[in-house]
Structures are given as structure tokens and as C-alpha cells.
Short mmCIF file of C-alpha atoms and ligand atoms in Angstrom, two decimals:
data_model
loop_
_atom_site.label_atom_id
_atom_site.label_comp_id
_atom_site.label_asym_id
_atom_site.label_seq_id
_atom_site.Cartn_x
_atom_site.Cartn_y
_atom_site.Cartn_z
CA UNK A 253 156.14 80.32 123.90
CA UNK A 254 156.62 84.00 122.49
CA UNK A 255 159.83 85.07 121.72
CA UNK A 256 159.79 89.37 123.49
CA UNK A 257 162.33 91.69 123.06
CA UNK A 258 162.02 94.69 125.42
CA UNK A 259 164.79 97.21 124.98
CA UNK A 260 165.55 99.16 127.83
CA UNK A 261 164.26 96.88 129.93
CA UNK A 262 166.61 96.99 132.87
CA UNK A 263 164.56 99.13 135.28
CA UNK A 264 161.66 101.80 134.87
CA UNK A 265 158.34 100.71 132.96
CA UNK A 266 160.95 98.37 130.31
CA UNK A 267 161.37 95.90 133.46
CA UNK A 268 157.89 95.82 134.58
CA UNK A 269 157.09 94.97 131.11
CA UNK A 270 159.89 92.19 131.60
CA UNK A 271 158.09 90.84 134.54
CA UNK A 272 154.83 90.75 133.29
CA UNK A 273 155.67 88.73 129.38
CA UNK A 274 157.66 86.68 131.76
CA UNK A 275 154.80 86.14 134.26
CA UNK A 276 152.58 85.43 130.88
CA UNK A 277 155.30 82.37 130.05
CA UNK A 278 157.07 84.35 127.09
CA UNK A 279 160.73 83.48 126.58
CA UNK A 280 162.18 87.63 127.45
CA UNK A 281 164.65 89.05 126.01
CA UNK A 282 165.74 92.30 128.47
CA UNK A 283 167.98 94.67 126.31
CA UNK A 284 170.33 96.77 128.25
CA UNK A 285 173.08 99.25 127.35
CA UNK A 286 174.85 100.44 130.17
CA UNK A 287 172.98 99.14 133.54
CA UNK A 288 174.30 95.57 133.47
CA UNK A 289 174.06 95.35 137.36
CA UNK A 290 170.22 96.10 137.20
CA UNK A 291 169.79 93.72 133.84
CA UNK A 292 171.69 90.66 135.86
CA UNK A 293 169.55 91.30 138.91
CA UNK A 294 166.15 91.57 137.25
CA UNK A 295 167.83 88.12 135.00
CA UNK A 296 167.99 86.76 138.70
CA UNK A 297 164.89 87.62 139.56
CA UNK A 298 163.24 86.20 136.57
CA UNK A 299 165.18 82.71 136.53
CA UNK A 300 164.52 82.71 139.74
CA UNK A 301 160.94 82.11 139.69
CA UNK A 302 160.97 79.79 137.04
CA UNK A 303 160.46 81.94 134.08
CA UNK A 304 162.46 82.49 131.11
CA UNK A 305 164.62 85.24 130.41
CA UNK A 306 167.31 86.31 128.76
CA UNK A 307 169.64 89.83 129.14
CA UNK A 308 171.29 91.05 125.92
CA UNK A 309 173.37 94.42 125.94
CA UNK A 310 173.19 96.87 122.86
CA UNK A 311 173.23 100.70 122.42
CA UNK A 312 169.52 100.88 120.44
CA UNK A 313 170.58 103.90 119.17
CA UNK A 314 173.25 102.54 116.95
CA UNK A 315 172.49 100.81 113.96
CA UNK A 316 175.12 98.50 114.15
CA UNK A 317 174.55 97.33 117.28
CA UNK A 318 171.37 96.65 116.92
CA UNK A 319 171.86 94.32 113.93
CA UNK A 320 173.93 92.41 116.24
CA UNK A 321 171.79 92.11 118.77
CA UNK A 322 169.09 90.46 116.27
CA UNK A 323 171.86 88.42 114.93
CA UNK A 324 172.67 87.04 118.59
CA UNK A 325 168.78 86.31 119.55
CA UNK A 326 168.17 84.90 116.07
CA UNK A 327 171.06 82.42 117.05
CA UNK A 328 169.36 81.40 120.23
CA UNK A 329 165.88 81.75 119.37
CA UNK A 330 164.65 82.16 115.58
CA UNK A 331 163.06 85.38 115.80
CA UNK A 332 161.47 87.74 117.75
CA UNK A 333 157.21 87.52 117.82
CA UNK A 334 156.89 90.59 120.07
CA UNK A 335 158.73 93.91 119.84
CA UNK A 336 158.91 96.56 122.45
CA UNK A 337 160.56 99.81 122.19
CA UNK A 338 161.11 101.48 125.25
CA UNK A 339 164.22 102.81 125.45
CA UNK A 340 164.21 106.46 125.94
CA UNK A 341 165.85 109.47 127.30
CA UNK A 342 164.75 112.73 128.46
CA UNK A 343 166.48 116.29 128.95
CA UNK A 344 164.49 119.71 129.89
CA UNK A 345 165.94 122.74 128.48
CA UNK A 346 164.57 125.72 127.72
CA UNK A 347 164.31 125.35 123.39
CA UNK A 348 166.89 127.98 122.41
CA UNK A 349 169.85 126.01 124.70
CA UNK A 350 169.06 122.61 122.65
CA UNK A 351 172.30 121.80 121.23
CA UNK A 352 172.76 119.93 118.09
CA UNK A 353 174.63 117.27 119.78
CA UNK A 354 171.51 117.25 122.41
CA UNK A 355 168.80 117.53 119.50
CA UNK A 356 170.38 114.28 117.34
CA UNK A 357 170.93 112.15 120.30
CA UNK A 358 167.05 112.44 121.43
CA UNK A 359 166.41 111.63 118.26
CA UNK A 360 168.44 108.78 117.74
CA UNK A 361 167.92 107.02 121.34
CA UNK A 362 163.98 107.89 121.28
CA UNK A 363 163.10 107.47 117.19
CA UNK A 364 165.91 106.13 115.57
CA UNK A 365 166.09 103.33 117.89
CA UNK A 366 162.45 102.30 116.93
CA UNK A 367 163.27 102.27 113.17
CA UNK A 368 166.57 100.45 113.66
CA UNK A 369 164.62 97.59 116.20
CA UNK A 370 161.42 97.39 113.79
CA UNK A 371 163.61 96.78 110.40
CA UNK A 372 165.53 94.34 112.39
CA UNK A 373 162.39 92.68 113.92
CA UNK A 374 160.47 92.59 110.88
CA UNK A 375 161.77 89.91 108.28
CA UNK A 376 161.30 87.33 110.69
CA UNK A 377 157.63 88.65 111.13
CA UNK A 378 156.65 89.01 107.51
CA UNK A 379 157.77 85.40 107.23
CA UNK A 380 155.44 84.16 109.75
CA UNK A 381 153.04 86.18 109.43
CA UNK A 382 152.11 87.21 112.83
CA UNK A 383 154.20 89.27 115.12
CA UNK A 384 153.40 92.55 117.75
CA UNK A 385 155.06 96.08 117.73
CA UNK A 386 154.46 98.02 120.77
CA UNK A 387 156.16 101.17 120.89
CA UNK A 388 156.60 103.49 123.81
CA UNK A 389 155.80 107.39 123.00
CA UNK A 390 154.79 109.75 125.61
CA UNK A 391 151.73 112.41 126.25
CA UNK A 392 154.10 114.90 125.44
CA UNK A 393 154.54 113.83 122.14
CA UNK A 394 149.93 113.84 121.86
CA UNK A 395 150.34 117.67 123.54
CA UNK A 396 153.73 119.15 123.38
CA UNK A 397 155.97 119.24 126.61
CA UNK A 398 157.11 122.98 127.72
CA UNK A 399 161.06 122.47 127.60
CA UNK A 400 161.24 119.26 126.05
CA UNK A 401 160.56 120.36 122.51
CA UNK A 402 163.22 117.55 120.96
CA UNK A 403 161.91 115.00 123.62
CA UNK A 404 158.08 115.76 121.94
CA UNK A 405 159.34 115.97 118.81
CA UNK A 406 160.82 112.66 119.02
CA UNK A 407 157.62 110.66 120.90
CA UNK A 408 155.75 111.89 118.45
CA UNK A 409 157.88 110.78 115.65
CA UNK A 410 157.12 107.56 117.50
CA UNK A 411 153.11 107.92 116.72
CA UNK A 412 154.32 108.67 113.32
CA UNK A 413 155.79 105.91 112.85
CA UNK A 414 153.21 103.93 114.90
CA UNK A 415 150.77 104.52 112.28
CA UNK A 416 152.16 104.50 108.75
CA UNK A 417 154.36 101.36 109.49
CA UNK A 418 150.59 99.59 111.06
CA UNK A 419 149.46 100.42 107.37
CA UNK A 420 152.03 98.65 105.74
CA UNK A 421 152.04 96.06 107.71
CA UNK A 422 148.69 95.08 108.24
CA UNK A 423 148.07 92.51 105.55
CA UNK A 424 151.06 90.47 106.98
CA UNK A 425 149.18 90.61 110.27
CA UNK A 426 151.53 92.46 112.13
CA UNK A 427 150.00 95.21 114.75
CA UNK A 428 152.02 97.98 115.70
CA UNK A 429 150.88 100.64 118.30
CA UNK A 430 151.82 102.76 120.90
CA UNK A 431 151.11 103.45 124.49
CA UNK A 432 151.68 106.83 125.54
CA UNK A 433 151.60 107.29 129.30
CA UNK A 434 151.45 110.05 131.37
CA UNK A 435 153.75 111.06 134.24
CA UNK A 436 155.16 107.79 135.84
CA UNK A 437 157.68 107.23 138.85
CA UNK A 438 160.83 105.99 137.46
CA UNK A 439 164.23 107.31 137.28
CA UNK A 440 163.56 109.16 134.13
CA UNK A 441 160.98 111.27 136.82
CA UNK A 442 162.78 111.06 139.79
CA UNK A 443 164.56 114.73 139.40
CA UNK A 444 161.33 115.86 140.30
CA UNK A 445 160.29 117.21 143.58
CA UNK A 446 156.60 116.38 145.51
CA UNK A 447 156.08 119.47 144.50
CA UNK A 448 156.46 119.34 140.86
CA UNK A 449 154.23 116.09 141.32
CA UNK A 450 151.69 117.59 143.57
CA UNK A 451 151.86 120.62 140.53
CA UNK A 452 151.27 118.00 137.43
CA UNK A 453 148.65 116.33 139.35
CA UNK A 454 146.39 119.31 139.05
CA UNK A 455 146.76 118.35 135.27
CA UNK A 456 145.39 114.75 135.66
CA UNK A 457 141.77 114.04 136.10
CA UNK A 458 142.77 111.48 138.86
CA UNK A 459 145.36 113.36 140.30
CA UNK A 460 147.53 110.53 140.05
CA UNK A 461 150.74 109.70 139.37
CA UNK A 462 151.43 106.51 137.30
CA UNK A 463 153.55 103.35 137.89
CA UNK A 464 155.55 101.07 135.70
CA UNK A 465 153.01 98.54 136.28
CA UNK A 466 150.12 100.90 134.60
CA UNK A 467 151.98 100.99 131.47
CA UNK A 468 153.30 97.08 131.32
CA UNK A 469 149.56 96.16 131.99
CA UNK A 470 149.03 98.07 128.68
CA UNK A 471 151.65 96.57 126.65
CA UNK A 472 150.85 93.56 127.55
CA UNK A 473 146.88 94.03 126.49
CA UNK A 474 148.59 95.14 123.47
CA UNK A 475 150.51 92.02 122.78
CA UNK A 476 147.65 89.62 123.65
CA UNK A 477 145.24 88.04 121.42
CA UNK A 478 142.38 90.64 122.78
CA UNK A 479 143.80 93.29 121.09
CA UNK A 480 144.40 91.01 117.38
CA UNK A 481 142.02 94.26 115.58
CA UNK A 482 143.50 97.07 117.11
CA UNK A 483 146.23 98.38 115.03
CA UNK A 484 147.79 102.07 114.26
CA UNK A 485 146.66 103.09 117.39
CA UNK A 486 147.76 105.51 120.06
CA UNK A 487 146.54 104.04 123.86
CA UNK A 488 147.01 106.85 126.05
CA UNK A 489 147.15 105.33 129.72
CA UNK A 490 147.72 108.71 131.64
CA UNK A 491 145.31 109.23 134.55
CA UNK A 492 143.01 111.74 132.21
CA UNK A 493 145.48 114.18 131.48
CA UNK A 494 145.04 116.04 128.79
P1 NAD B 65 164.04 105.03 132.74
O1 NAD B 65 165.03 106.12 132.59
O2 NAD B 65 163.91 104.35 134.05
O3 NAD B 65 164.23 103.90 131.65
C1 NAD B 65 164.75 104.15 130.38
C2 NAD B 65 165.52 102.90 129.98
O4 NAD B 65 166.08 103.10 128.66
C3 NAD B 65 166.70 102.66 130.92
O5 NAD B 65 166.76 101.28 131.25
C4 NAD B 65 167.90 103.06 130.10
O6 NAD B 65 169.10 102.40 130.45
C5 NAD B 65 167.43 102.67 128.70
N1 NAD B 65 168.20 103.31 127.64
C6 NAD B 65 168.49 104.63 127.50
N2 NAD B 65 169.25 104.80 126.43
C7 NAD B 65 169.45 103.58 125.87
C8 NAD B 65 170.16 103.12 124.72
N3 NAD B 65 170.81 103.98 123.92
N4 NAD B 65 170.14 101.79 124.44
C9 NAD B 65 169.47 100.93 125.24
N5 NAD B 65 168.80 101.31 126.34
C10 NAD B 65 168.79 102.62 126.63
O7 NAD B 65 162.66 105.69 132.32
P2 NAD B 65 161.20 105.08 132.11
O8 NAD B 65 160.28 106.07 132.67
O9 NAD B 65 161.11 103.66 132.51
O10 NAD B 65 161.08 105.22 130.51
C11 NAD B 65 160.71 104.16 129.65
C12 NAD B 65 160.06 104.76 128.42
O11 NAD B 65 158.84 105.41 128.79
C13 NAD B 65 160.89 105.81 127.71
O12 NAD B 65 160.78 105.67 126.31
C14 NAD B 65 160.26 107.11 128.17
O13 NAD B 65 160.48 108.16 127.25
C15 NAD B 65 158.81 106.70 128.24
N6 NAD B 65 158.00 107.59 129.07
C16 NAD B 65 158.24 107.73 130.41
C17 NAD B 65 157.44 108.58 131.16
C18 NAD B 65 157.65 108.81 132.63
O14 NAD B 65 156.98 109.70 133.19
N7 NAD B 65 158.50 108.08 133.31
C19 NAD B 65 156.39 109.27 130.53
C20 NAD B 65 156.17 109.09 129.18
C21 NAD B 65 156.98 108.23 128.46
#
């Protein structure tokens, strides 16, 4: 049984991607930070069907608290095989009202996070040899998103990393990717109006807007033996938007 740490994982595409390890017999590890309520109930859910799970609150974008986080799972479990990072936060402002205080926390809950989870993830990895790094990015880090110039700046810091860190880490057999989806109905969407969807849809082949479940499915092909020579790679699962 793998040992998978999905941070933000207590709603949004970070549960589904909860469900579905779980649902593959993984031992889960859902990281939360300030949605407790959600974490417990998903917990519930999970335990309730048989599967194993585990909730485990941290901030991912401070450094400290993520070493303690590690150090509580490596306690219960002795390391993680399968990292997720998908925490995230998004803002839309126009470029010249970015604050500083706006600009450094994007970075720090979107790419710092990554860099804090990954070196904590890692020597346990190395050691075994083996382990999966999926990290969540966004098409607007691929294209550029019109008011969101820290929020693209920051996903695609994430491919960034993504790819270098696959390079160093290949010849310990580690994989490390990225999915980048499109638009998806979550809370992080759900200021927008049909409108605005019925508008971004004219920018998707399928003129579809994605779930959760589109992007877990992903991860989880990402994770899985199929996918044991695909490393450094950016999966775009977006409808065809482009
Ligand atoms: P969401 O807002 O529902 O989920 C984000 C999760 O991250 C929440 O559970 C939140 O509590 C958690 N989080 C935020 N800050 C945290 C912190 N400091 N420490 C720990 N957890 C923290 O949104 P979502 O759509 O499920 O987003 C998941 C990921 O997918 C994000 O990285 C997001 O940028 C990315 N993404 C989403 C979309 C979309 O259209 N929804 C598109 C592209 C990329």
C-alpha cells in the first residue's frame, strides 16, 4: 500500500484526488490548513467505505510547518511514495494593483509550497528509490492569464520546477510532472458567473467546463505504473483550450 500525500486536499480537485488514491487502496494522507470541517467530513467519508485515510493540518506555505507535517507522517507511516501538490490560491487584479504582500503570498502558497513539500518528500524517496511527484500548475501558467499575472507567474514556476527537479531526479527513479488543467468547477471558480463560463467556453475546443474528477483521473494516471517513462512532463487536461 502507497503511502499519498495530497495537500490541499479538503475539497476542489485535492479531494477528488483523495477519493480516487483511496479508491486505488493507497493509505491518504489529506493535508488541510484551515477547512478542518471539510477535511473531517471527506476523513468520514473515506473511513467510511473502508479505505484508508488520514487528515493532517499544515499551512504548505510555511516552511516550518511543513517540516512538521513530514515529521508527523514519517511517525505514522515511514515516508511518503506519492507527492501531490495542489494547494493553490488565486486573486484577479488588474497587474498594476498587485501588492507586494499579494505578489509574495501567491508565490509562497502556489511555488514555495511545492519546493518546501518536494525537499521534505524527497530523502525518503532517494532512499528507496522509487517515489511520484505530481504537481498541480494551471493553463495559465502554459499561456498567461489576463489579470492573474502573479497567479501565471507562479503555475509556471511550477512547470519550472516540474522539469529541472525530473532531471535530477531521474536516475533515482523518481517522476515528477505536472497536470495543468483548464477551467474547472470548484470554489477557486465559483466567483464566476454562467456567463463568464458560457464566455471561456468559446475558448475550449469542447466547450466544456472541467470537473475535479478530470484532473484526479490524471493524477492518478500519473502516479500509476503506466506512466513509469513519462517524466518532466507538462499533461495539459483542459478541454482543447489553447
Ligand atoms: P480550491 O480553492 O477548491 O482548492 C484549493 C485548496 O488549497 C483548498 O482546499 C485550500 O484550503 C487549499 N489551500 C490554500 N492555501 C493553502 C495553504 N496555505 N496550505 C494548505 N492548503 C491550502 O480550488 P481547486 O480548483 O480545487 O484548486 C486546486 C489546484 O488546482 C490549485 O493549485 C489551483 O491553482 C489549480 N487549478 C485550478 C483550476 C480551476 O479552474 N479550478 C484551474 C487550474 C489550476
Amino acid at each position: 500500500m502507497r503511502n499519498v500525500l495530497v495537500t490541499g486536499a479538503s475539497r476542489g480537485i485535492g479531494a477528488q484526488c483523495a477519493r480516487l488514491f483511496a479508491q486505488n487502496e493507497d493509505n491518504v494522507y489529506i493535508n488541510y490548513y484551515r477547512s478542518q470541517k471539510n477535511a473531517e467530513g471527506l476523513l468520514d467519508e473515506l473511513l467510511g467505505s473502508g479505505f484508508s485515510a488520514h487528515i493532517i493540518k499544515a499551512d504548505v506555505s510555511d516552511p516550518i510547518q511543513v517540516k512538521e507535517m513530514f515529521a508527523q507522517i514519517e511517525t505514522e507511516c515511514v515516508g511518503i511514495d506519492v507527492l501531490v501538490n495542489n494547494a493553490g490560491i488565486a486573486q484577479t487584479k488588474l497587474f498594476t494593483d498587485i501588492s507586494d504582500k499579494d505578489w509574495d503570498k501567491m508565490i509562497a502558497v502556489n511555488l514555495s509550497s511545492a519546493f518546501y513539500c518536494c525537499r521534505a518528500a524527497l530523502p525518503y524517496m532517494i532512499r528507496r528509490k522509487s517515489g511520484r511527484i505530481i504537481n498541480i500548475s494551471s493553463v495559465w501558467g502554459q499561456i498567461g492569464g489576463s489579470c492573474e499575472v502573479h497567479y501565471s507567474a507562479a503555475k509556471a514556476g511550477i512547470i519550472g520546477l516540474t522539469k529541472a527537479l525530473a532531471q535530477e531526479e531521474g536516475l533515482s527513479g523518481i517522476t515528477v510532472n505536472c497536470v495543468a488543467p483548464g477551467v474547472i468547477r470548484t470554489d477557486m471558480t465559483s466567483h464566476l458567473s454562467e456567463d463568464d463560463f458560457n464566455a471561456l467556453k468559446e475558448e475550449i475546443a469542447t466547450a466544456v467546463i472541467g470537473t475535479p474528477d478530470d484532473i484526479a483521473k490524471a493524477v492518478l494516471f500519473l502516479a500509476s505504473p503506466s506512466s513509469s517513462f513519462i517524466t518532466g512532463q507538462v499533461l495539459p487536461v483542459n478541454g482543447g483550450q489553447c
